[in-house]
C-alpha cells in the first residue's frame, strides 16, 4: 500500500504541475496550485504512513521535474535576446549581440532548414552557438530551447555548413598586402623576421557512441579516440589555414605533408617571392613548426639534441617564445567552443564541419575583439588531455638548414636588428 501511495503522490504532483505550466496560469494561481499539491502529498503521507525519507524523495524528484520543464520554456530565447547583458551574451554565445546579429544576417541565406516548427533562423543560429559554446548534449540544448534532440542535431549541421560559406572572408591564406602586415606584426611581437605564421595541431575528442567501424584508427597516443585539427595562425592568433578530419592515430607530419598547404609551399606557390637579406643569405617567407613536422625552405623548427651550441639554444628560446602564438590560439579556440573539448554534440560525419565552423567563429570573435575569460581557458584545458605528438627529424633540401642558421646568427648578433 505504501508503494502504491508513493507512486500516486508522484503522479498527482506531476500532473498538476504540468497542467499549470501548460495552461500558462498566472504566477499567483500557479503558487496556489503548488500549496494545494503539498497538502495533497502531506495527506497521502499521513494516510499511507510513508516515512520522512520516502516523502522527501518524492518531493525532490518532483522538484527536479519542475525545473526541467522550466528550462524547456518557449520563452527562454525570447527573454535572452531582449534582456541579456553583454556578459551574458558572451557566456552563452561567446559574442556580443551586435556581432551575433551581423552573423545572422550574413549566413541566413545559406541555411536550408526552414521547416522546423516554431524555430526561426535566428533561433537556429543561437541553438548552434550555445551548443558549441557549452559542449552540452543535444538533449540538454533541446530542453533549453524547447526543441527536440533530433532537431538540434539537424540545426547544428545546417548552421555549421552555413558558417563555412563565409570562410573566404575570415579564414584564408593572406594576400600580399595582408601578408606584409602580418610579417611586420610577427617580427614586432615575436621577433622572427620573414615569418608568416605558426603551424600546430590539437586533437578533438570523439565519444565512443559516435565512432565508425574503423574506430581503432581514431585512437591517439593517449589511447583515446580523437580527430586532428591542424592550423596555421598569424601574429594576432587568427587562423589562415586549417586541415580537419584526420583520425587521431595519424602523425602530425603525415597530415601536414598530405595537405594542399604543403604542396603549394613546396612548389613555391604559397607565398609571393619576397626575400630579405639576413646574414648574407636571401631568406624567403616561412612559417614556424614544432618538432613533429619536417623542415623545409619555408618551414622552420627548433634544434634537437643535447650538444647544441649557445647560439642554437638562443634560437630555441626565441622559437619557444614565438611558438606561443599557436598555443594561445588553440587555447582561446577551445575556451570559446567547449564542444572541441567534449566531443558530445554531433556524429563523426558532422564533426569536421563543426570544427571548421568553430575556427571561423574564432576568427570573427578575434577580429571584433571579443574577450576570452581565464576561467573558460582553465575549464577547457582540464576537460581533455592532449597527447604528446610523435617527433619528426626529416629535413627536405639544404635551404632549410641555411635559413635556420641565418636566423640563428641574426638572433646572436643584436646589431643586425638595428
Short mmCIF file of C-alpha atoms in Angstrom, two decimals:
data_model
loop_
_atom_site.label_atom_id
_atom_site.label_comp_id
_atom_site.label_asym_id
_atom_site.label_seq_id
_atom_site.Cartn_x
_atom_site.Cartn_y
_atom_site.Cartn_z
CA UNK A 1 0.00 0.00 0.00
CA UNK A 2 2.83 2.37 0.81
CA UNK A 3 4.46 1.84 -2.61
CA UNK A 4 1.15 2.49 -4.39
CA UNK A 5 0.64 5.71 -2.39
CA UNK A 6 4.16 6.86 -3.21
CA UNK A 7 3.53 6.40 -6.93
CA UNK A 8 0.10 8.02 -6.71
CA UNK A 9 1.52 11.06 -4.93
CA UNK A 10 4.23 11.45 -7.57
CA UNK A 11 1.70 11.24 -10.39
CA UNK A 12 -0.62 13.75 -8.73
CA UNK A 13 2.24 16.17 -8.17
CA UNK A 14 3.47 15.89 -11.74
CA UNK A 15 0.00 16.10 -13.31
CA UNK A 16 -0.93 19.33 -11.52
CA UNK A 17 2.45 20.94 -12.11
CA UNK A 18 2.48 20.20 -15.82
CA UNK A 19 -1.13 21.25 -16.25
CA UNK A 20 -0.42 24.56 -14.52
CA UNK A 21 2.60 25.23 -16.74
CA UNK A 22 0.89 24.08 -19.92
CA UNK A 23 -2.09 26.39 -19.43
CA UNK A 24 0.18 29.35 -18.58
CA UNK A 25 -1.60 30.19 -15.34
CA UNK A 26 -0.66 33.47 -13.66
CA UNK A 27 2.12 33.12 -11.13
CA UNK A 28 -0.10 33.54 -8.07
CA UNK A 29 -2.55 30.89 -9.28
CA UNK A 30 0.36 28.59 -10.01
CA UNK A 31 1.69 29.11 -6.48
CA UNK A 32 -1.77 28.34 -5.11
CA UNK A 33 -1.74 25.04 -7.00
CA UNK A 34 1.64 24.28 -5.51
CA UNK A 35 0.33 24.79 -1.99
CA UNK A 36 -2.62 22.51 -2.73
CA UNK A 37 -0.32 19.84 -4.07
CA UNK A 38 1.85 19.99 -0.99
CA UNK A 39 -1.27 19.49 1.12
CA UNK A 40 -2.30 16.52 -1.02
CA UNK A 41 1.14 14.99 -0.66
CA UNK A 42 1.08 15.54 3.09
CA UNK A 43 -2.33 13.84 3.38
CA UNK A 44 -1.11 10.92 1.32
CA UNK A 45 1.95 10.64 3.56
CA UNK A 46 -0.19 10.53 6.68
CA UNK A 47 -2.70 8.15 5.15
CA UNK A 48 -0.18 5.60 3.92
CA UNK A 49 2.25 6.07 6.82
CA UNK A 50 5.12 6.92 4.46
CA UNK A 51 8.30 7.64 6.33
CA UNK A 52 10.03 11.01 6.09
CA UNK A 53 12.82 9.71 3.84
CA UNK A 54 10.33 8.44 1.24
CA UNK A 55 8.35 11.65 1.36
CA UNK A 56 11.44 13.82 0.83
CA UNK A 57 12.47 11.58 -2.08
CA UNK A 58 9.12 12.20 -3.79
CA UNK A 59 9.35 15.93 -3.18
CA UNK A 60 12.93 16.17 -4.52
CA UNK A 61 12.08 14.11 -7.59
CA UNK A 62 9.11 16.26 -8.49
CA UNK A 63 11.02 19.49 -7.94
CA UNK A 64 13.61 18.25 -10.45
CA UNK A 65 10.79 17.53 -12.91
CA UNK A 66 9.52 21.07 -12.40
CA UNK A 67 12.97 22.55 -13.06
CA UNK A 68 13.32 20.54 -16.27
CA UNK A 69 10.02 21.88 -17.51
CA UNK A 70 11.02 25.42 -16.65
CA UNK A 71 14.18 25.02 -18.75
CA UNK A 72 12.04 23.90 -21.67
CA UNK A 73 10.16 27.17 -21.66
CA UNK A 74 9.46 28.54 -25.12
CA UNK A 75 10.26 31.99 -23.80
CA UNK A 76 13.91 31.36 -22.85
CA UNK A 77 15.43 32.58 -26.11
CA UNK A 78 12.97 35.47 -26.41
CA UNK A 79 13.97 36.60 -22.93
CA UNK A 80 17.67 36.08 -23.64
CA UNK A 81 17.90 38.09 -26.84
CA UNK A 82 16.00 41.04 -25.35
CA UNK A 83 17.19 41.05 -21.74
CA UNK A 84 20.69 39.56 -21.69
CA UNK A 85 23.57 41.79 -20.67
CA UNK A 86 26.76 41.84 -22.75
CA UNK A 87 28.43 39.46 -20.29
CA UNK A 88 25.53 37.01 -20.62
CA UNK A 89 25.81 37.11 -24.41
CA UNK A 90 29.49 36.26 -24.06
CA UNK A 91 28.75 33.48 -21.58
CA UNK A 92 26.17 31.69 -23.71
CA UNK A 93 27.04 32.63 -27.31
CA UNK A 94 30.68 33.82 -26.99
CA UNK A 95 29.94 37.04 -28.86
CA UNK A 96 28.06 40.26 -28.27
CA UNK A 97 24.55 40.88 -29.56
CA UNK A 98 25.67 43.19 -32.38
CA UNK A 99 28.13 40.67 -33.77
CA UNK A 100 25.56 37.90 -33.41
CA UNK A 101 23.03 39.86 -35.47
CA UNK A 102 25.67 40.54 -38.13
CA UNK A 103 26.42 36.82 -38.28
CA UNK A 104 22.70 36.05 -38.61
CA UNK A 105 22.39 38.48 -41.50
CA UNK A 106 25.37 37.02 -43.36
CA UNK A 107 24.60 33.31 -43.08
CA UNK A 108 20.78 33.31 -43.16
CA UNK A 109 20.64 32.95 -46.99
CA UNK A 110 22.73 29.77 -46.73
CA UNK A 111 20.59 27.99 -44.13
CA UNK A 112 18.33 25.43 -45.80
CA UNK A 113 16.22 24.32 -42.85
CA UNK A 114 13.09 26.48 -42.72
CA UNK A 115 10.51 23.83 -41.87
CA UNK A 116 11.31 23.11 -38.23
CA UNK A 117 8.20 24.16 -36.35
CA UNK A 118 8.42 27.31 -34.20
CA UNK A 119 12.17 27.69 -34.78
CA UNK A 120 13.20 30.86 -36.60
CA UNK A 121 16.51 31.14 -38.46
CA UNK A 122 17.80 33.44 -35.74
CA UNK A 123 16.90 30.89 -33.08
CA UNK A 124 18.55 28.08 -35.05
CA UNK A 125 21.82 30.02 -35.16
CA UNK A 126 21.54 30.69 -31.42
CA UNK A 127 20.96 26.97 -30.78
CA UNK A 128 24.12 26.08 -32.71
CA UNK A 129 26.26 28.70 -30.98
CA UNK A 130 25.04 27.83 -27.48
CA UNK A 131 25.61 24.16 -28.22
CA UNK A 132 29.18 24.70 -29.47
CA UNK A 133 29.99 27.13 -26.65
CA UNK A 134 28.71 24.88 -23.87
CA UNK A 135 29.66 21.48 -25.30
CA UNK A 136 26.46 20.09 -23.78
CA UNK A 137 24.47 17.25 -25.32
CA UNK A 138 21.75 17.84 -27.89
CA UNK A 139 19.17 16.70 -25.34
CA UNK A 140 20.33 19.38 -22.90
CA UNK A 141 20.24 22.11 -25.56
CA UNK A 142 16.82 20.88 -26.68
CA UNK A 143 15.42 21.33 -23.18
CA UNK A 144 16.71 24.91 -23.04
CA UNK A 145 15.23 25.94 -26.40
CA UNK A 146 12.20 23.61 -26.33
CA UNK A 147 13.40 21.78 -29.46
CA UNK A 148 13.66 18.03 -29.93
CA UNK A 149 17.03 16.31 -29.67
CA UNK A 150 16.92 15.23 -33.32
CA UNK A 151 16.08 18.76 -34.49
CA UNK A 152 19.04 20.15 -32.53
CA UNK A 153 21.36 17.79 -34.42
CA UNK A 154 19.92 18.88 -37.77
CA UNK A 155 20.18 22.55 -36.82
CA UNK A 156 23.83 22.26 -35.74
CA UNK A 157 24.79 20.58 -39.02
CA UNK A 158 22.97 23.12 -41.20
CA UNK A 159 24.19 26.18 -39.31
CA UNK A 160 27.81 24.97 -39.41
CA UNK A 161 27.56 24.43 -43.15
CA UNK A 162 26.18 27.96 -43.47
CA UNK A 163 29.02 29.40 -41.38
CA UNK A 164 31.52 27.72 -43.70
CA UNK A 165 30.19 29.83 -46.58
CA UNK A 166 31.78 32.94 -45.02
CA UNK A 167 35.19 31.23 -44.75
CA UNK A 168 36.67 33.21 -47.70
CA UNK A 169 36.10 36.39 -45.72
CA UNK A 170 37.53 35.26 -42.39
CA UNK A 171 39.85 32.27 -42.92
CA UNK A 172 42.16 32.26 -45.94
CA UNK A 173 45.83 32.44 -46.94
CA UNK A 174 46.67 36.16 -46.69
CA UNK A 175 47.24 38.15 -49.87
CA UNK A 176 50.40 40.17 -50.36
CA UNK A 177 49.19 43.29 -48.54
CA UNK A 178 47.86 41.38 -45.53
CA UNK A 179 50.89 39.10 -45.60
CA UNK A 180 53.35 42.00 -45.36
CA UNK A 181 51.36 43.46 -42.45
CA UNK A 182 51.36 40.07 -40.74
CA UNK A 183 55.12 39.61 -41.21
CA UNK A 184 55.75 43.06 -39.74
CA UNK A 185 53.44 42.35 -36.79
CA UNK A 186 55.04 38.95 -36.20
CA UNK A 187 58.55 40.38 -36.07
CA UNK A 188 57.45 43.17 -33.76
CA UNK A 189 55.64 40.82 -31.39
CA UNK A 190 57.63 37.57 -31.63
CA UNK A 191 60.99 38.81 -33.08
CA UNK A 192 61.21 36.35 -36.01
CA UNK A 193 61.83 38.14 -39.36
CA UNK A 194 60.05 36.97 -42.54
CA UNK A 195 57.68 34.76 -40.53
CA UNK A 196 54.11 34.45 -41.80
CA UNK A 197 52.68 32.23 -39.06
CA UNK A 198 52.97 29.23 -36.77
CA UNK A 199 51.82 25.69 -37.53
CA UNK A 200 50.41 23.32 -34.91
CA UNK A 201 47.73 20.74 -34.19
CA UNK A 202 45.32 19.61 -31.48
CA UNK A 203 43.18 16.52 -31.00
CA UNK A 204 39.40 16.90 -30.72
CA UNK A 205 37.86 14.09 -28.61
CA UNK A 206 35.16 11.83 -30.01
CA UNK A 207 32.61 10.00 -27.88
CA UNK A 208 32.57 6.25 -28.36
CA UNK A 209 28.88 6.28 -29.40
CA UNK A 210 29.78 8.36 -32.46
CA UNK A 211 32.60 6.13 -33.73
CA UNK A 212 32.52 4.32 -37.09
CA UNK A 213 33.53 0.72 -37.78
CA UNK A 214 37.22 1.65 -38.08
CA UNK A 215 37.20 3.05 -34.54
CA UNK A 216 40.76 1.89 -33.83
CA UNK A 217 42.07 4.40 -36.41
CA UNK A 218 40.91 7.21 -34.15
CA UNK A 219 42.94 6.05 -31.13
CA UNK A 220 45.66 8.60 -30.34
CA UNK A 221 48.83 8.19 -28.25
CA UNK A 222 46.76 8.53 -25.07
CA UNK A 223 44.61 5.56 -26.14
CA UNK A 224 41.60 7.88 -26.55
CA UNK A 225 39.52 8.50 -29.64
CA UNK A 226 40.08 11.83 -31.38
CA UNK A 227 40.16 13.75 -34.65
CA UNK A 228 43.01 16.05 -35.64
CA UNK A 229 42.72 19.77 -36.22
CA UNK A 230 45.83 21.27 -37.80
CA UNK A 231 46.11 25.01 -38.31
CA UNK A 232 48.36 27.96 -39.05
CA UNK A 233 47.85 31.22 -37.16
CA UNK A 234 49.12 34.75 -37.64
CA UNK A 235 50.56 37.12 -35.06
CA UNK A 236 47.06 38.00 -33.82
CA UNK A 237 46.00 34.38 -33.08
CA UNK A 238 43.73 34.16 -36.15
CA UNK A 239 43.77 31.05 -38.33
CA UNK A 240 44.60 31.46 -42.01
CA UNK A 241 44.69 27.75 -42.83
CA UNK A 242 43.10 24.66 -41.27
CA UNK A 243 43.23 20.94 -42.06
CA UNK A 244 40.46 18.91 -40.44
CA UNK A 245 39.24 15.32 -40.34
CA UNK A 246 42.27 13.03 -39.99
CA UNK A 247 41.96 10.22 -37.39
CA UNK A 248 43.88 10.64 -34.14
CA UNK A 249 46.27 7.76 -34.93
CA UNK A 250 47.82 9.64 -37.90
CA UNK A 251 51.09 11.52 -37.12
CA UNK A 252 51.01 15.30 -37.48
CA UNK A 253 53.78 15.15 -40.09
CA UNK A 254 51.65 12.87 -42.28
CA UNK A 255 48.67 15.21 -42.02
CA UNK A 256 50.86 18.17 -42.98
CA UNK A 257 52.68 16.56 -45.92
CA UNK A 258 49.35 15.32 -47.33
CA UNK A 259 47.79 18.79 -47.36
CA UNK A 260 47.38 21.35 -50.12
CA UNK A 261 49.28 23.77 -47.91
CA UNK A 262 52.39 21.55 -48.11
CA UNK A 263 52.10 21.05 -51.87
CA UNK A 264 51.78 24.77 -52.52
CA UNK A 265 54.64 25.56 -50.14
CA UNK A 266 56.96 23.02 -51.74
CA UNK A 267 56.08 24.30 -55.21
CA UNK A 268 56.75 27.89 -54.03
CA UNK A 269 53.16 28.86 -54.86
CA UNK A 270 52.01 29.61 -51.32
CA UNK A 271 53.71 32.97 -50.73
CA UNK A 272 54.90 35.70 -53.10
CA UNK A 273 58.63 35.81 -53.87
CA UNK A 274 59.52 38.34 -51.20
CA UNK A 275 63.04 37.85 -49.86
CA UNK A 276 65.07 39.62 -47.19
CA UNK A 277 68.83 39.53 -46.87
CA UNK A 278 69.86 38.30 -43.43
CA UNK A 279 73.49 37.37 -42.63
CA UNK A 280 74.42 37.19 -46.33
CA UNK A 281 71.51 34.85 -47.08
CA UNK A 282 68.32 35.61 -49.01
CA UNK A 283 65.57 34.48 -46.63
CA UNK A 284 62.13 33.62 -48.09
CA UNK A 285 58.84 33.91 -46.25
CA UNK A 286 58.42 30.92 -43.91
CA UNK A 287 56.31 29.51 -41.09
CA UNK A 288 57.38 28.01 -37.76
CA UNK A 289 56.52 24.43 -36.82
CA UNK A 290 57.20 22.17 -33.84
CA UNK A 291 59.35 19.06 -33.59
CA UNK A 292 56.61 16.86 -35.07
CA UNK A 293 56.99 18.45 -38.51
CA UNK A 294 59.63 18.21 -41.26
CA UNK A 295 61.95 21.13 -42.06
CA UNK A 296 61.87 22.74 -45.47
CA UNK A 297 62.85 26.00 -47.15
CA UNK A 298 59.57 27.52 -45.90
CA UNK A 299 59.12 25.51 -42.63
CA UNK A 300 61.49 26.16 -39.73
CA UNK A 301 61.69 24.25 -36.45
CA UNK A 302 63.90 24.15 -33.35
CA UNK A 303 67.29 22.45 -32.97
CA UNK A 304 67.36 18.95 -31.48
CA UNK A 305 69.74 17.19 -29.13
CA UNK A 306 71.78 18.00 -26.05
CA UNK A 307 75.00 19.01 -27.82
CA UNK A 308 73.71 22.19 -29.40
CA UNK A 309 75.67 25.44 -29.31
CA UNK A 310 74.88 28.56 -27.32
CA UNK A 311 73.59 30.26 -30.49
CA UNK A 312 71.30 27.32 -31.21
CA UNK A 313 69.99 27.40 -27.63
CA UNK A 314 69.21 31.09 -28.09
CA UNK A 315 67.35 30.25 -31.31
CA UNK A 316 65.33 27.61 -29.45
CA UNK A 317 64.45 30.12 -26.72
CA UNK A 318 63.21 32.59 -29.32
CA UNK A 319 61.38 29.78 -31.10
CA UNK A 320 59.60 28.68 -27.90
CA UNK A 321 58.53 32.27 -27.29
CA UNK A 322 57.16 32.65 -30.84
CA UNK A 323 55.51 29.21 -30.80
CA UNK A 324 53.22 30.58 -28.09
CA UNK A 325 51.17 32.12 -30.90
CA UNK A 326 49.67 28.76 -31.90
CA UNK A 327 49.38 27.59 -28.29
CA UNK A 328 47.45 30.72 -27.32
CA UNK A 329 45.25 30.48 -30.41
CA UNK A 330 44.25 26.88 -29.66
CA UNK A 331 43.59 27.71 -26.01
CA UNK A 332 41.33 30.61 -26.98
CA UNK A 333 39.60 28.46 -29.61
CA UNK A 334 38.81 25.64 -27.14
CA UNK A 335 37.85 28.10 -24.41
CA UNK A 336 35.27 29.71 -26.66
CA UNK A 337 33.89 26.49 -28.11
CA UNK A 338 33.79 23.78 -25.45
CA UNK A 339 32.49 21.23 -27.94
CA UNK A 340 36.14 20.87 -29.02
CA UNK A 341 36.95 19.54 -25.56
CA UNK A 342 33.85 17.36 -25.06
CA UNK A 343 33.06 15.85 -28.48
CA UNK A 344 29.46 15.27 -27.46
CA UNK A 345 27.30 17.34 -29.81
CA UNK A 346 27.44 15.59 -33.19
CA UNK A 347 28.32 12.46 -35.16
CA UNK A 348 31.77 11.85 -36.57
CA UNK A 349 30.48 12.70 -40.06
CA UNK A 350 29.39 16.17 -38.95
CA UNK A 351 32.35 16.84 -36.63
CA UNK A 352 34.71 18.24 -39.34
CA UNK A 353 32.07 20.78 -40.29
CA UNK A 354 31.60 21.77 -36.64
CA UNK A 355 35.36 22.16 -36.12
CA UNK A 356 35.66 24.33 -39.24
CA UNK A 357 32.77 26.50 -38.06
CA UNK A 358 34.43 26.91 -34.65
CA UNK A 359 37.65 28.12 -36.32
CA UNK A 360 35.74 30.64 -38.45
CA UNK A 361 33.76 31.88 -35.44
CA UNK A 362 37.02 32.16 -33.50
CA UNK A 363 38.40 34.46 -36.21
CA UNK A 364 35.21 36.52 -36.21
CA UNK A 365 35.50 36.95 -32.44
CA UNK A 366 39.19 37.89 -32.69
CA UNK A 367 38.52 40.45 -35.45
CA UNK A 368 35.83 42.03 -33.27
CA UNK A 369 37.94 41.90 -30.09
CA UNK A 370 35.55 39.62 -28.19
CA UNK A 371 37.16 38.76 -24.86
CA UNK A 372 38.12 35.30 -23.61
CA UNK A 373 37.91 34.80 -19.85
CA UNK A 374 40.67 32.97 -17.99
CA UNK A 375 38.04 30.74 -16.35
CA UNK A 376 36.99 29.49 -19.79
CA UNK A 377 40.58 28.59 -20.66
CA UNK A 378 41.19 26.76 -17.38
CA UNK A 379 37.96 24.79 -17.74
CA UNK A 380 38.63 23.74 -21.33
CA UNK A 381 42.22 22.69 -20.60
CA UNK A 382 41.03 20.38 -17.82
CA UNK A 383 38.42 18.63 -19.96
CA UNK A 384 40.72 16.73 -22.32
CA UNK A 385 44.45 15.98 -22.14
CA UNK A 386 46.26 16.45 -25.43
CA UNK A 387 48.51 13.54 -26.48
CA UNK A 388 52.24 14.10 -26.97
CA UNK A 389 52.97 14.34 -30.74
CA UNK A 390 55.36 11.95 -32.48
CA UNK A 391 58.73 13.57 -33.36
CA UNK A 392 59.88 14.01 -36.96
CA UNK A 393 63.54 14.59 -37.88
CA UNK A 394 63.11 14.92 -41.66
CA UNK A 395 64.94 17.79 -43.39
CA UNK A 396 63.99 18.46 -47.00
CA UNK A 397 66.61 20.34 -49.00
CA UNK A 398 69.72 22.28 -47.90
CA UNK A 399 67.96 25.64 -47.87
CA UNK A 400 66.09 24.67 -44.70
CA UNK A 401 69.31 24.49 -42.67
CA UNK A 402 70.75 27.58 -44.38
CA UNK A 403 67.67 29.63 -43.47
CA UNK A 404 67.65 28.40 -39.89
CA UNK A 405 71.35 29.14 -39.42
CA UNK A 406 70.92 32.64 -40.86
CA UNK A 407 68.12 33.36 -38.38
CA UNK A 408 70.31 31.89 -35.62
CA UNK A 409 73.10 34.35 -36.46
CA UNK A 410 70.55 37.13 -36.64
CA UNK A 411 69.48 36.46 -33.04
CA UNK A 412 73.08 36.07 -31.84
CA UNK A 413 74.12 39.46 -33.20
CA UNK A 414 71.89 42.22 -31.79
CA UNK A 415 73.49 44.81 -34.10
CA UNK A 416 71.83 43.18 -37.11
CA UNK A 417 68.42 44.16 -35.73
CA UNK A 418 69.27 47.87 -35.74
#
